[in-house]
PDB file of C-alpha atoms in Angstrom:
ATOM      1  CA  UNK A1355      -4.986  -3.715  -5.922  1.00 70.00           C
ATOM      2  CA  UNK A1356      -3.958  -5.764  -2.490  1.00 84.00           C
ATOM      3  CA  UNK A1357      -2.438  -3.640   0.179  1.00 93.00           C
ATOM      4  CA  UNK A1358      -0.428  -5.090   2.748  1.00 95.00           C
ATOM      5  CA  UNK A1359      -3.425  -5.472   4.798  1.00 95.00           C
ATOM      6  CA  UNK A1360      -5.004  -7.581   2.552  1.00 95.00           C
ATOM      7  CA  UNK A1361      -1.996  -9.455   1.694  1.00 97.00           C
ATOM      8  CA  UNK A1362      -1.899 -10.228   5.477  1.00 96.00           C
ATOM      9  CA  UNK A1363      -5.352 -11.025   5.723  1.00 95.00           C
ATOM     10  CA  UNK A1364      -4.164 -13.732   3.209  1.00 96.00           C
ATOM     11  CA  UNK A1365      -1.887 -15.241   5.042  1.00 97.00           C
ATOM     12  CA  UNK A1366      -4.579 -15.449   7.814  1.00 96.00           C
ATOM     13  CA  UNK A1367      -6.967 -17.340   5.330  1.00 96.00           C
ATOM     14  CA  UNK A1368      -3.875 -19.683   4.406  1.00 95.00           C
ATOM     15  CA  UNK A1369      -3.931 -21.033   8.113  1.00 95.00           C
ATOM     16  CA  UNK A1370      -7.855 -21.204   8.409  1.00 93.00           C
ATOM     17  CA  UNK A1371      -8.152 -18.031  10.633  1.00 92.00           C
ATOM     18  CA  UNK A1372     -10.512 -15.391  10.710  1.00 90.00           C
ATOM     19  CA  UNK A1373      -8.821 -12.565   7.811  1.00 90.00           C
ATOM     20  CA  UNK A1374     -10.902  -9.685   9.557  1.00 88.00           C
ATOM     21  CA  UNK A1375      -7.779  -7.409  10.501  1.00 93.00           C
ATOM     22  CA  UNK A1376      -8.025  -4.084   9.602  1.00 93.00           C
ATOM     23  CA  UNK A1377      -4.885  -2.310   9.773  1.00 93.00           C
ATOM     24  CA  UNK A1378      -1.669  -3.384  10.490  1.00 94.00           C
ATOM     25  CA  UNK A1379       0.578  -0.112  10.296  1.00 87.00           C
ATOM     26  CA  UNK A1380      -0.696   1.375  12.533  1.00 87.00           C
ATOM     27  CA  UNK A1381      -1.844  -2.088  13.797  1.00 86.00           C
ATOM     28  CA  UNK A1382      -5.850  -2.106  15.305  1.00 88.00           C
ATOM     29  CA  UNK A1383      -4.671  -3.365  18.858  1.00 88.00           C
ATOM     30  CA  UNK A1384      -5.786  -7.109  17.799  1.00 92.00           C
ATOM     31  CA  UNK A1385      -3.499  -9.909  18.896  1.00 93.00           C
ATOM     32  CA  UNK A1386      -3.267 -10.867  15.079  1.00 93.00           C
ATOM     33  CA  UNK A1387      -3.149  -6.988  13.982  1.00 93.00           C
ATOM     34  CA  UNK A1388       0.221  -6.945  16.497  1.00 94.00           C
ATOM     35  CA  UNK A1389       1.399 -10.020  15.089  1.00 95.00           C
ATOM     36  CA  UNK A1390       1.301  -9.179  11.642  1.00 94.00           C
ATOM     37  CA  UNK A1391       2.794  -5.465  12.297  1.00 95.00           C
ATOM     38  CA  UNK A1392       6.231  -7.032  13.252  1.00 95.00           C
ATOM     39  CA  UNK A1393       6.334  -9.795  10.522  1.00 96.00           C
ATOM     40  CA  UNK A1394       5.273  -8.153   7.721  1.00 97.00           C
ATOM     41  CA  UNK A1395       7.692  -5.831   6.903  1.00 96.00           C
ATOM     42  CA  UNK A1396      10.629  -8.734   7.606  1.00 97.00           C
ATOM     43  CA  UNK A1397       8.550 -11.246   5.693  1.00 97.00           C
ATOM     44  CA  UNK A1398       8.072  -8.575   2.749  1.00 97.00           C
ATOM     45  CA  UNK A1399      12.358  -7.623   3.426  1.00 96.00           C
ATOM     46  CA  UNK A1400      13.134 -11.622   2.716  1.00 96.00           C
ATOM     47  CA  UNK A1401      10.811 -11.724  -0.207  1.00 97.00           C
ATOM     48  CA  UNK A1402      13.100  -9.346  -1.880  1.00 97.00           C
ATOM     49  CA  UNK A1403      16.365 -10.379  -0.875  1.00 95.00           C
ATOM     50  CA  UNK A1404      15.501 -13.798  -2.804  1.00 95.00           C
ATOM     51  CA  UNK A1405      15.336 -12.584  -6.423  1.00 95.00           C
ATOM     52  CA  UNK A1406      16.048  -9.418  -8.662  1.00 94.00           C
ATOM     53  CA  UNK A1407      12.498  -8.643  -9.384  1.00 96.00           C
ATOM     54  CA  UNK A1408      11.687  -6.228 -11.966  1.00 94.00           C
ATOM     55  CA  UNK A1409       9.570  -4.200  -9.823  1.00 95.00           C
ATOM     56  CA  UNK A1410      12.373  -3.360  -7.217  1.00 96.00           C
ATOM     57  CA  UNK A1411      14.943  -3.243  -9.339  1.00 95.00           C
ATOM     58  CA  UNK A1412      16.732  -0.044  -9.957  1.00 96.00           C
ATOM     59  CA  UNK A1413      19.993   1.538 -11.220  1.00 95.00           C
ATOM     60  CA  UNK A1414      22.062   4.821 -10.722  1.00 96.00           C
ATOM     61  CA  UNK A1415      25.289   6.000 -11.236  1.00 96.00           C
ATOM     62  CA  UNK A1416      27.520   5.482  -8.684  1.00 96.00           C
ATOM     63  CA  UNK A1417      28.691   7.861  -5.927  1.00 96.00           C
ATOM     64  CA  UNK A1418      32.352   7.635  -5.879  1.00 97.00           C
ATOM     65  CA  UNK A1419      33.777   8.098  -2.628  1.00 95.00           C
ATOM     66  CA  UNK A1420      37.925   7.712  -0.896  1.00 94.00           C
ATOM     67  CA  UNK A1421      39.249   5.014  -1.657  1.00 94.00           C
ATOM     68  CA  UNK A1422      40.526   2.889   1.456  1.00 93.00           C
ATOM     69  CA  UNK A1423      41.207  -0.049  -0.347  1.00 93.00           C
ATOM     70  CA  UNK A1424      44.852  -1.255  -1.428  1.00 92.00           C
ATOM     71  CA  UNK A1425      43.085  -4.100  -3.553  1.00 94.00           C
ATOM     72  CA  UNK A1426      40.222  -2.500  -5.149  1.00 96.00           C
ATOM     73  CA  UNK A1427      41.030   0.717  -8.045  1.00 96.00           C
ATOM     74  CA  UNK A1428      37.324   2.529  -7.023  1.00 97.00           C
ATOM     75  CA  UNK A1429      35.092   3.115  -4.262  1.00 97.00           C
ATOM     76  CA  UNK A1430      31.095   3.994  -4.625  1.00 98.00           C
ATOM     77  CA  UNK A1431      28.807   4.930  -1.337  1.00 97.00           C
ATOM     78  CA  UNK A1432      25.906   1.891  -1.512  1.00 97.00           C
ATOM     79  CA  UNK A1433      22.748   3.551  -2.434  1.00 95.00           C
ATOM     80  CA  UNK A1434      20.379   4.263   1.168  1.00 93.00           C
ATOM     81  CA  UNK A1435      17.262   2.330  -0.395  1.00 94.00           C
ATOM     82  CA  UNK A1436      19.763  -0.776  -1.756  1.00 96.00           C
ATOM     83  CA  UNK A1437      18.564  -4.383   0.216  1.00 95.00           C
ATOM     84  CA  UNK A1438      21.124  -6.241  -2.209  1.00 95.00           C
ATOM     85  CA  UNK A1439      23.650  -4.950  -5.129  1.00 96.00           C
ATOM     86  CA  UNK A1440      22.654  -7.017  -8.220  1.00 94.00           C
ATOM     87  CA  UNK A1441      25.121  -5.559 -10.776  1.00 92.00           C
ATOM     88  CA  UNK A1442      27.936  -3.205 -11.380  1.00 94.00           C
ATOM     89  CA  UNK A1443      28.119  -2.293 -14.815  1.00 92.00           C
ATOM     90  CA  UNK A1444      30.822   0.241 -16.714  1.00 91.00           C
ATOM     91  CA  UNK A1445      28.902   3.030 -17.970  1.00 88.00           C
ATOM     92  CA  UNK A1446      29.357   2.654 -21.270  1.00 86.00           C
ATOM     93  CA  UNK A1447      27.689  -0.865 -21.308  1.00 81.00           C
ATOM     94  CA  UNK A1448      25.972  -1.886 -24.243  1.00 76.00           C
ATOM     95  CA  UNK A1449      23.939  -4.567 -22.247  1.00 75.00           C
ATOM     96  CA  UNK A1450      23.526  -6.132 -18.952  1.00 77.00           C
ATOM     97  CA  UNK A1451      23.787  -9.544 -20.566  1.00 67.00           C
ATOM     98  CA  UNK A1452      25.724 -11.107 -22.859  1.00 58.00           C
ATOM     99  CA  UNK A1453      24.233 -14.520 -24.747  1.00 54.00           C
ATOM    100  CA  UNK A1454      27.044 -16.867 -25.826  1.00 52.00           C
ATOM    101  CA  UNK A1455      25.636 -19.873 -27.930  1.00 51.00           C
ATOM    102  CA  UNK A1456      26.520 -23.464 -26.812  1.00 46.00           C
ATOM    103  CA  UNK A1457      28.785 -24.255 -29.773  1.00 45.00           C
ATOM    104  CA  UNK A1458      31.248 -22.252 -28.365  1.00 47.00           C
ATOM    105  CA  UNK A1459      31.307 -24.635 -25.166  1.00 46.00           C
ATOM    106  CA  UNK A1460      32.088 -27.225 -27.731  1.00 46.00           C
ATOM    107  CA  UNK A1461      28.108 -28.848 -27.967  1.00 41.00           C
ATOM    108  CA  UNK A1462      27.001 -29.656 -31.646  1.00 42.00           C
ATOM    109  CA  UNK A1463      23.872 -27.904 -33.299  1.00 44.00           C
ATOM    110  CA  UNK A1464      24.385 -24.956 -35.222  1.00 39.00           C
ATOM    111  CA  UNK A1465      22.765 -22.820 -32.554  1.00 38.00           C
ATOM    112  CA  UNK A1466      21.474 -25.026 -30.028  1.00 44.00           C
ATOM    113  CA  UNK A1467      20.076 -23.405 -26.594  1.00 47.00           C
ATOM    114  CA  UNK A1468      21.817 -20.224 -25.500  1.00 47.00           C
ATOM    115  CA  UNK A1469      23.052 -19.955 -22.176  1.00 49.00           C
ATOM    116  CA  UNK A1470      22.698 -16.130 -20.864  1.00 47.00           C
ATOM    117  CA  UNK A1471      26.235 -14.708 -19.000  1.00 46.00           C
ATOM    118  CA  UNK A1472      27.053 -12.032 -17.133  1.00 43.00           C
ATOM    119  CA  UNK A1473      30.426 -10.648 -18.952  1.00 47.00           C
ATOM    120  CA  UNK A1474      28.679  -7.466 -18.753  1.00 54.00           C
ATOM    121  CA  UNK A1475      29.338  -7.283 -14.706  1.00 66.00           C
ATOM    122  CA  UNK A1476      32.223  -6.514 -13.084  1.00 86.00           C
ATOM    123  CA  UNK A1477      33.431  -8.029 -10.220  1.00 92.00           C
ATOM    124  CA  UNK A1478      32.711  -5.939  -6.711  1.00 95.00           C
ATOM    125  CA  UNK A1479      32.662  -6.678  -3.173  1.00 96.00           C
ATOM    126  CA  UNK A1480      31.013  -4.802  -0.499  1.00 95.00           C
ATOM    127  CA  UNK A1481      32.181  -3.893   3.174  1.00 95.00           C
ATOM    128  CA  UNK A1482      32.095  -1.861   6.135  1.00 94.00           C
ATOM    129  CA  UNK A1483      33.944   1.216   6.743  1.00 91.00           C
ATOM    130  CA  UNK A1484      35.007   2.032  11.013  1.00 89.00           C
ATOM    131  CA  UNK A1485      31.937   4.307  10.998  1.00 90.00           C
ATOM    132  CA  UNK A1486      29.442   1.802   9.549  1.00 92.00           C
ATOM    133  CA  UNK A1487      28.784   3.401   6.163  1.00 92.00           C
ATOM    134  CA  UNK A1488      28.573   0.468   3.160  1.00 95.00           C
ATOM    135  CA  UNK A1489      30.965   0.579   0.754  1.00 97.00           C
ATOM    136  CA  UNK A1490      30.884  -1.250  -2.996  1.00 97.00           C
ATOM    137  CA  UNK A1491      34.472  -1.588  -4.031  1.00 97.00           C
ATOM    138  CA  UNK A1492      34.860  -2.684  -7.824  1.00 96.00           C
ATOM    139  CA  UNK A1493      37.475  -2.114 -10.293  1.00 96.00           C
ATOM    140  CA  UNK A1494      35.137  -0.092 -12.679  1.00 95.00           C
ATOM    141  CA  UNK A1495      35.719   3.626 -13.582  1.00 94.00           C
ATOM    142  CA  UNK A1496      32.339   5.389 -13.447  1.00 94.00           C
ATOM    143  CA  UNK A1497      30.185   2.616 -12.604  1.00 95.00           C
ATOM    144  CA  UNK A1498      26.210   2.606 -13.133  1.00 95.00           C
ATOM    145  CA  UNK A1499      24.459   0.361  -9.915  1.00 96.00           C
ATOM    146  CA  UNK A1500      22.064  -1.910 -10.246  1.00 95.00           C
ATOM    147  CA  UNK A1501      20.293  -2.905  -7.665  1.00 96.00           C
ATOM    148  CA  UNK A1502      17.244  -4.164  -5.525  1.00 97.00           C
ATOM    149  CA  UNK A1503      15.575  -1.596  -3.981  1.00 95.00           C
ATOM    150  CA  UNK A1504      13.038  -1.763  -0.886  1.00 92.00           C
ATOM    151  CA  UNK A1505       9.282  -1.311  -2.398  1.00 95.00           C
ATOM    152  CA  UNK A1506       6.592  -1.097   0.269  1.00 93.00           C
ATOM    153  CA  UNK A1507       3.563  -0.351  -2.246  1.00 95.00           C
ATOM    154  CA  UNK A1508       1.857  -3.760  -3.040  1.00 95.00           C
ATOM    155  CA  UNK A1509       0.302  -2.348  -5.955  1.00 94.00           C
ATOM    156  CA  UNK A1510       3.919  -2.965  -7.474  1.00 95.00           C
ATOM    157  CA  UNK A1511       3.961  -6.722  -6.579  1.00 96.00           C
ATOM    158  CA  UNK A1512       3.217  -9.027  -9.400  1.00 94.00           C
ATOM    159  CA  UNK A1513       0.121 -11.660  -8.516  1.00 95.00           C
ATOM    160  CA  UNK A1514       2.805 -14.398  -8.379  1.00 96.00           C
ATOM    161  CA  UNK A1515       4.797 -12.466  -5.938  1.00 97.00           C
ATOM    162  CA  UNK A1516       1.868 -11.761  -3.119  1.00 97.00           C
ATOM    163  CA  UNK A1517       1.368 -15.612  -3.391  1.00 97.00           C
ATOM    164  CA  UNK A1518       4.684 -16.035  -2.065  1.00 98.00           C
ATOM    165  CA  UNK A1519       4.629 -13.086   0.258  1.00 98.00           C
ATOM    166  CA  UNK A1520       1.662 -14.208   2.024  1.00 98.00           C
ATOM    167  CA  UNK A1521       2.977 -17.985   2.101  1.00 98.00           C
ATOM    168  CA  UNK A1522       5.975 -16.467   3.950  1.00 98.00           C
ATOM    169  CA  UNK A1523       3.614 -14.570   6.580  1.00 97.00           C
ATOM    170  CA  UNK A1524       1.694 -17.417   7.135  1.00 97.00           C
ATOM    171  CA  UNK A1525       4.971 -19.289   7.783  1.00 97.00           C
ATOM    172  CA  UNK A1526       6.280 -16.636  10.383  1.00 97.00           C
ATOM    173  CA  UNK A1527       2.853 -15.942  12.405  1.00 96.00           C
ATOM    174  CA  UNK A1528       1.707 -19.892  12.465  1.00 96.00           C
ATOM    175  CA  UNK A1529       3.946 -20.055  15.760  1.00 95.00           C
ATOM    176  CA  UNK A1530       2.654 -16.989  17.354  1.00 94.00           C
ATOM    177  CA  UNK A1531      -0.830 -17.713  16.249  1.00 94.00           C
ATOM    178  CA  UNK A1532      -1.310 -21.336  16.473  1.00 93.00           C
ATOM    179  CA  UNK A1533       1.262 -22.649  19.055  1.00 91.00           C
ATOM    180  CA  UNK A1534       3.165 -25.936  20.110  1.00 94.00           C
ATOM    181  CA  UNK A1535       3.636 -28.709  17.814  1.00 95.00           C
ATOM    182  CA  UNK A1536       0.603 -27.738  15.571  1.00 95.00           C
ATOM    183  CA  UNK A1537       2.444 -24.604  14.986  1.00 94.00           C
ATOM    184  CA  UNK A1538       5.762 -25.376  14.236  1.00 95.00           C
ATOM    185  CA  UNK A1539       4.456 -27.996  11.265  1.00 96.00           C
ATOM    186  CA  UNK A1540       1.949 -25.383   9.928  1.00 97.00           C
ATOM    187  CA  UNK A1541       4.943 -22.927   9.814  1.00 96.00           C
ATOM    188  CA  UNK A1542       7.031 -26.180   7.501  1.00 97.00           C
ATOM    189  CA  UNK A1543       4.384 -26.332   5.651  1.00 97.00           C
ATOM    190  CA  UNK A1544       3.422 -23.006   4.951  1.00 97.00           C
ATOM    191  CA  UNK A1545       7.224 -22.924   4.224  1.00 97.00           C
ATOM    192  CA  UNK A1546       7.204 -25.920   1.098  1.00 97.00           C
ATOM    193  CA  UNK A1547       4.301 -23.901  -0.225  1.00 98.00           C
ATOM    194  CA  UNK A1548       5.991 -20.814  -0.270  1.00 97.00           C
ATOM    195  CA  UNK A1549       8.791 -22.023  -2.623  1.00 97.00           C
ATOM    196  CA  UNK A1550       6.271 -23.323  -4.720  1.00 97.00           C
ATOM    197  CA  UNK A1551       5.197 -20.117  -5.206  1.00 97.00           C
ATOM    198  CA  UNK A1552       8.912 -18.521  -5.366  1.00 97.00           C
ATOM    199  CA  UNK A1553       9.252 -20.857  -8.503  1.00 96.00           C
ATOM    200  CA  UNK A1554       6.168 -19.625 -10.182  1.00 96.00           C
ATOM    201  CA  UNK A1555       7.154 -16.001  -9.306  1.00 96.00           C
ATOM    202  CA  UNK A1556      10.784 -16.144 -10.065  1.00 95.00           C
ATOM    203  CA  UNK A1557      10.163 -18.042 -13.553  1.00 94.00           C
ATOM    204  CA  UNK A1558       7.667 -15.426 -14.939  1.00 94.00           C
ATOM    205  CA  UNK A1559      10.160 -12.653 -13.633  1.00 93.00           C
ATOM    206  CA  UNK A1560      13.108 -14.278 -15.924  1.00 89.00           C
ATOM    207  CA  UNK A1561      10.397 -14.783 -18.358  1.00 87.00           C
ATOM    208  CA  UNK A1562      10.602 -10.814 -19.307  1.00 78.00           C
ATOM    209  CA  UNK A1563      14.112 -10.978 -19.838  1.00 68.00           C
ATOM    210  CA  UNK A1564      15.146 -10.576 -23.994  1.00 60.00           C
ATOM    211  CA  UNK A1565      18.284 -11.459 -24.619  1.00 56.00           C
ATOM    212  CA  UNK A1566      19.778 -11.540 -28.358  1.00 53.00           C
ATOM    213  CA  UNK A1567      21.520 -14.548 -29.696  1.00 50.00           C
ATOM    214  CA  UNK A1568      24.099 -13.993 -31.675  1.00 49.00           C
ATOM    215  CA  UNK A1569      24.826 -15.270 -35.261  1.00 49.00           C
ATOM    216  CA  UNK A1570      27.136 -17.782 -35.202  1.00 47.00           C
ATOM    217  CA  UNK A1571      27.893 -19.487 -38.820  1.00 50.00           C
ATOM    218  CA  UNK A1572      28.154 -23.352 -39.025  1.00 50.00           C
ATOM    219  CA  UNK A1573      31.343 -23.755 -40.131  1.00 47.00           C
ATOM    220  CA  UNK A1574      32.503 -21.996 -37.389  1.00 44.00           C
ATOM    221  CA  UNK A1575      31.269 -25.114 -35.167  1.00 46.00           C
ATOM    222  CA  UNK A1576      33.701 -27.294 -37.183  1.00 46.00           C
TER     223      UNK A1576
END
């Protein structure tokens, strides 16, 4: 399995330098060992942000907490190890997603394709108490979380995923590494690949997601 070493030394390859660095927390007091020690973990922080992977997603009940708000019926402490709230969901959920067939948009077919909603989730905004604590306000009673988590063990990223990752190092230590004008278009570059790679990632992620069409009679599409 790739470490984050190795997923480094990657990004090194990607921009035709040497991929010989050996440790990068702590890093091995090379120039390129420094580099990658501060962009990793922000490149590897973005990475996540962009999608609700399956490896760093999570859920847990909700930790309700005073209620400030005049707007808002319920107030839940956001989870220490939460990047980004995906979901709120009432406990009693029977599913995260709900599949409503085309017809009922008013196509024709007698299923057609199925468009997957969210009438599952609840509505829920988060803000900033005067101390600084994070606060998820919804409407839901009991609410189960679901969220994406940080996840610092590689041997959790999918082979799709470290593509992108390393794209997105190589993006953030061309500058440093290469310089000027050179640099700056490596970095673009590195960029257009990375999203290439987001796409591939991203679509096998969805790609595990089963969702159940329901029955819906034809003479109901009349």
């Amino acid at each position: 399995m790739a470490s984050d070493v190795d997923i480094y030394n990657l990004a090194l390859s990607r921009l035709g330098q040497e991929p010989s660095v050996n440790s990068i927390n702590p890093h091995d007091n090379s120039v390129e060992a420094s580099i990658g020690a501060w962009a990793y973990p922000m490149a590897l922080k973005a990475m996540l942000e962009l999608h609700d992977w399956n490896f760093a997603t999570t859920r847990k009940n909700g930790s309700p907490i005073t209620n400030p708000s005049s707007t808002w019926k319920y107030a839940y402490a956001k989870p220490s190890d939460a990047l980004r709230i995906s979901r709120i969901l009432p406990s009693n959920a029977v599913s995260d997603y709900i599949v409503t067939p085309v017809e009922q948009t008013g196509l024709s077919g007698i299923y057609g394709s199925a468009t997957p909603t969210t009438t599952e989730r609840h509505s829920f905004a988060i803000e900033t108490d005067v101390n600084g604590n994070e606060l998820i306000f919804t409407n839901v009673e009991d609410a189960v979380i679901v969220y994406i988590r940080e996840v610092s063990n590689p041997a959790k990223f999918s082979g799709t995923f470290t593509e992108a990752l390393a794209w997105m190092l190589a993006s953030m230590v061309a500058g440093p590494l290469i310089k000027g004008k050179e640099g700056r278009a490596t970095a673009l570059e590195c960029q257009k690949t990375m999203l290439w790679w987001l796409s591939q990632a991203t679509g096998l992620n969805v790609s595990q997601l089963q969702v159940q069409v329901p029955h819906l009679p034809q003479w109901l599409n009349r």
